Amino acid sequence: MSKTIINTNDAPAPIGPYSQAVKAGGFLFLSGQIALIPGTSELKNGNITEETAQVMENLKAVLLEAGFNFNNVVKTSIFLKEMSFFAEVNAEYGKYFDKDFPARETVAVKTLPKDVNVEISMIAAG
């Protein structure tokens, strides 16, 4: 099985030894995104809603670069710094899907890269 590395300047560059996404076997595996503003090292983290919106926009850019969209997403993983953010993150996340929502888990973790409040990864099929 071959794999294709997906990278776009419309999403933040990886901050470690990983790719923004890898396409393999009809699936697209998107690395976790945080609220980094593309082309900068700045975070958009004024509040949890803005932070989540930036994460979702970053994921959208990677999906589009690979020829996918949110309708192709079959699985998401949401990592929260505090479970108290769940309702606000859930509300913003939900704006990006029309129906046939992907499978998902949401977990609270001790810390995330750059001490952000939310990180989301996805798997899409196409």
mmCIF file of C-alpha atoms in Angstrom:
data_model
loop_
_atom_site.group_PDB
_atom_site.id
_atom_site.type_symbol
_atom_site.label_atom_id
_atom_site.label_comp_id
_atom_site.label_asym_id
_atom_site.label_seq_id
_atom_site.Cartn_x
_atom_site.Cartn_y
_atom_site.Cartn_z
ATOM 1 C CA MET A 1 0.000 0.000 0.000
ATOM 2 C CA SER A 2 1.326 3.403 -0.907
ATOM 3 C CA LYS A 3 0.818 6.573 1.061
ATOM 4 C CA THR A 4 0.678 10.220 0.083
ATOM 5 C CA ILE A 5 1.787 12.993 2.415
ATOM 6 C CA ILE A 6 -0.579 15.981 2.524
ATOM 7 C CA ASN A 7 0.687 19.427 3.466
ATOM 8 C CA THR A 8 -0.780 22.874 2.852
ATOM 9 C CA ASN A 9 0.329 26.391 3.685
ATOM 10 C CA ASP A 10 -3.308 27.121 4.604
ATOM 11 C CA ALA A 11 -2.838 25.182 7.859
ATOM 12 C CA PRO A 12 -0.058 25.478 10.435
ATOM 13 C CA ALA A 13 3.208 23.750 9.643
ATOM 14 C CA PRO A 14 3.887 20.711 11.819
ATOM 15 C CA ILE A 15 5.757 21.526 15.027
ATOM 16 C CA GLY A 16 7.381 18.092 15.160
ATOM 17 C CA PRO A 17 8.315 15.065 13.035
ATOM 18 C CA TYR A 18 4.853 14.420 11.551
ATOM 19 C CA SER A 19 2.765 15.385 8.516
ATOM 20 C CA GLN A 20 -0.446 17.393 8.511
ATOM 21 C CA ALA A 21 -2.127 14.327 6.988
ATOM 22 C CA VAL A 22 -1.385 11.019 5.302
ATOM 23 C CA LYS A 23 -3.601 9.539 2.587
ATOM 24 C CA ALA A 24 -3.527 5.728 2.383
ATOM 25 C CA GLY A 25 -5.930 3.027 1.258
ATOM 26 C CA GLY A 26 -8.791 5.431 0.543
ATOM 27 C CA PHE A 27 -8.482 7.021 3.979
ATOM 28 C CA LEU A 28 -7.080 10.357 5.087
ATOM 29 C CA PHE A 29 -5.502 10.442 8.553
ATOM 30 C CA LEU A 30 -5.272 14.016 9.844
ATOM 31 C CA SER A 31 -2.848 14.833 12.623
ATOM 32 C CA GLY A 32 -4.174 16.718 15.602
ATOM 33 C CA GLN A 33 -4.568 20.427 15.049
ATOM 34 C CA ILE A 34 -4.380 23.165 17.631
ATOM 35 C CA ALA A 35 -5.320 26.829 17.265
ATOM 36 C CA LEU A 36 -2.123 27.956 15.569
ATOM 37 C CA ILE A 37 -2.708 30.653 12.974
ATOM 38 C CA PRO A 38 -1.306 29.418 9.614
ATOM 39 C CA GLY A 39 1.972 31.060 8.612
ATOM 40 C CA THR A 40 2.680 32.243 12.153
ATOM 41 C CA SER A 41 3.643 30.810 15.499
ATOM 42 C CA GLU A 42 0.744 32.654 17.147
ATOM 43 C CA LEU A 43 -2.207 30.994 18.824
ATOM 44 C CA LYS A 44 -5.788 32.156 18.396
ATOM 45 C CA ASN A 45 -6.949 31.480 21.910
ATOM 46 C CA GLY A 46 -8.942 34.463 23.149
ATOM 47 C CA ASN A 47 -11.668 32.078 24.306
ATOM 48 C CA ILE A 48 -12.517 28.405 23.835
ATOM 49 C CA THR A 49 -15.020 29.081 21.030
ATOM 50 C CA GLU A 50 -12.462 31.070 18.974
ATOM 51 C CA GLU A 51 -9.821 28.461 19.705
ATOM 52 C CA THR A 52 -12.083 25.636 18.529
ATOM 53 C CA ALA A 53 -13.051 27.560 15.381
ATOM 54 C CA GLN A 54 -9.363 27.998 14.479
ATOM 55 C CA VAL A 55 -8.731 24.287 15.035
ATOM 56 C CA MET A 56 -11.646 23.402 12.755
ATOM 57 C CA GLU A 57 -10.500 25.868 10.079
ATOM 58 C CA ASN A 58 -7.029 24.314 10.190
ATOM 59 C CA LEU A 59 -8.548 20.844 9.751
ATOM 60 C CA LYS A 60 -10.757 22.140 6.925
ATOM 61 C CA ALA A 61 -7.693 23.442 5.063
ATOM 62 C CA VAL A 62 -5.974 20.047 5.282
ATOM 63 C CA LEU A 63 -9.133 18.224 4.197
ATOM 64 C CA LEU A 64 -9.523 20.517 1.183
ATOM 65 C CA GLU A 65 -5.872 20.124 0.180
ATOM 66 C CA ALA A 66 -6.449 16.362 0.003
ATOM 67 C CA GLY A 67 -9.708 16.727 -1.969
ATOM 68 C CA PHE A 68 -11.927 15.916 1.021
ATOM 69 C CA ASN A 69 -14.407 17.873 3.137
ATOM 70 C CA PHE A 70 -16.180 17.448 6.470
ATOM 71 C CA ASN A 71 -18.750 15.122 4.860
ATOM 72 C CA ASN A 72 -15.901 12.617 4.362
ATOM 73 C CA VAL A 73 -14.950 12.578 8.053
ATOM 74 C CA VAL A 74 -15.728 9.220 9.681
ATOM 75 C CA LYS A 75 -13.934 9.608 13.042
ATOM 76 C CA THR A 76 -12.750 12.449 15.225
ATOM 77 C CA SER A 77 -10.847 12.607 18.479
ATOM 78 C CA ILE A 78 -11.161 15.681 20.666
ATOM 79 C CA PHE A 79 -8.678 16.322 23.454
ATOM 80 C CA LEU A 80 -9.588 18.943 26.051
ATOM 81 C CA LYS A 81 -7.513 20.545 28.764
ATOM 82 C CA GLU A 82 -10.649 20.735 30.910
ATOM 83 C CA MET A 83 -13.887 18.785 30.461
ATOM 84 C CA SER A 84 -15.701 21.981 31.471
ATOM 85 C CA PHE A 85 -15.018 23.202 27.890
ATOM 86 C CA PHE A 86 -17.105 20.351 26.443
ATOM 87 C CA ALA A 87 -20.345 22.256 25.730
ATOM 88 C CA GLU A 88 -18.658 25.206 24.024
ATOM 89 C CA VAL A 89 -16.315 23.024 21.968
ATOM 90 C CA ASN A 90 -19.205 20.745 21.016
ATOM 91 C CA ALA A 91 -21.322 23.701 19.850
ATOM 92 C CA GLU A 92 -18.558 25.119 17.635
ATOM 93 C CA TYR A 93 -17.506 21.699 16.310
ATOM 94 C CA GLY A 94 -21.113 20.926 15.388
ATOM 95 C CA LYS A 95 -21.299 23.933 13.044
ATOM 96 C CA TYR A 96 -18.937 22.158 10.621
ATOM 97 C CA PHE A 97 -21.180 19.112 10.051
ATOM 98 C CA ASP A 98 -24.621 18.999 8.426
ATOM 99 C CA LYS A 99 -25.743 15.453 9.202
ATOM 100 C CA ASP A 100 -24.414 11.919 9.392
ATOM 101 C CA PHE A 101 -21.992 12.945 12.116
ATOM 102 C CA PRO A 102 -18.701 11.035 12.448
ATOM 103 C CA ALA A 103 -17.908 8.688 15.295
ATOM 104 C CA ARG A 104 -16.077 10.526 18.063
ATOM 105 C CA GLU A 105 -14.561 10.485 21.489
ATOM 106 C CA THR A 106 -13.810 13.448 23.698
ATOM 107 C CA VAL A 107 -11.313 13.108 26.507
ATOM 108 C CA ALA A 108 -9.737 15.433 29.034
ATOM 109 C CA VAL A 109 -5.958 15.274 29.166
ATOM 110 C CA LYS A 110 -3.395 16.743 31.525
ATOM 111 C CA THR A 111 -1.632 19.009 28.995
ATOM 112 C CA LEU A 112 -1.589 19.687 25.258
ATOM 113 C CA PRO A 113 1.067 21.156 22.940
ATOM 114 C CA LYS A 114 1.741 24.842 23.604
ATOM 115 C CA ASP A 115 -0.610 24.551 26.610
ATOM 116 C CA VAL A 116 -3.706 24.952 24.382
ATOM 117 C CA ASN A 117 -7.207 24.062 25.539
ATOM 118 C CA VAL A 118 -8.274 21.854 22.617
ATOM 119 C CA GLU A 119 -6.733 19.604 19.982
ATOM 120 C CA ILE A 120 -8.705 17.668 17.357
ATOM 121 C CA SER A 121 -7.621 14.902 14.972
ATOM 122 C CA MET A 122 -9.687 13.218 12.260
ATOM 123 C CA ILE A 123 -9.948 10.279 9.907
ATOM 124 C CA ALA A 124 -11.768 10.763 6.595
ATOM 125 C CA ALA A 125 -12.752 8.281 3.896
ATOM 126 C CA GLY A 126 -13.240 8.961 0.246
#
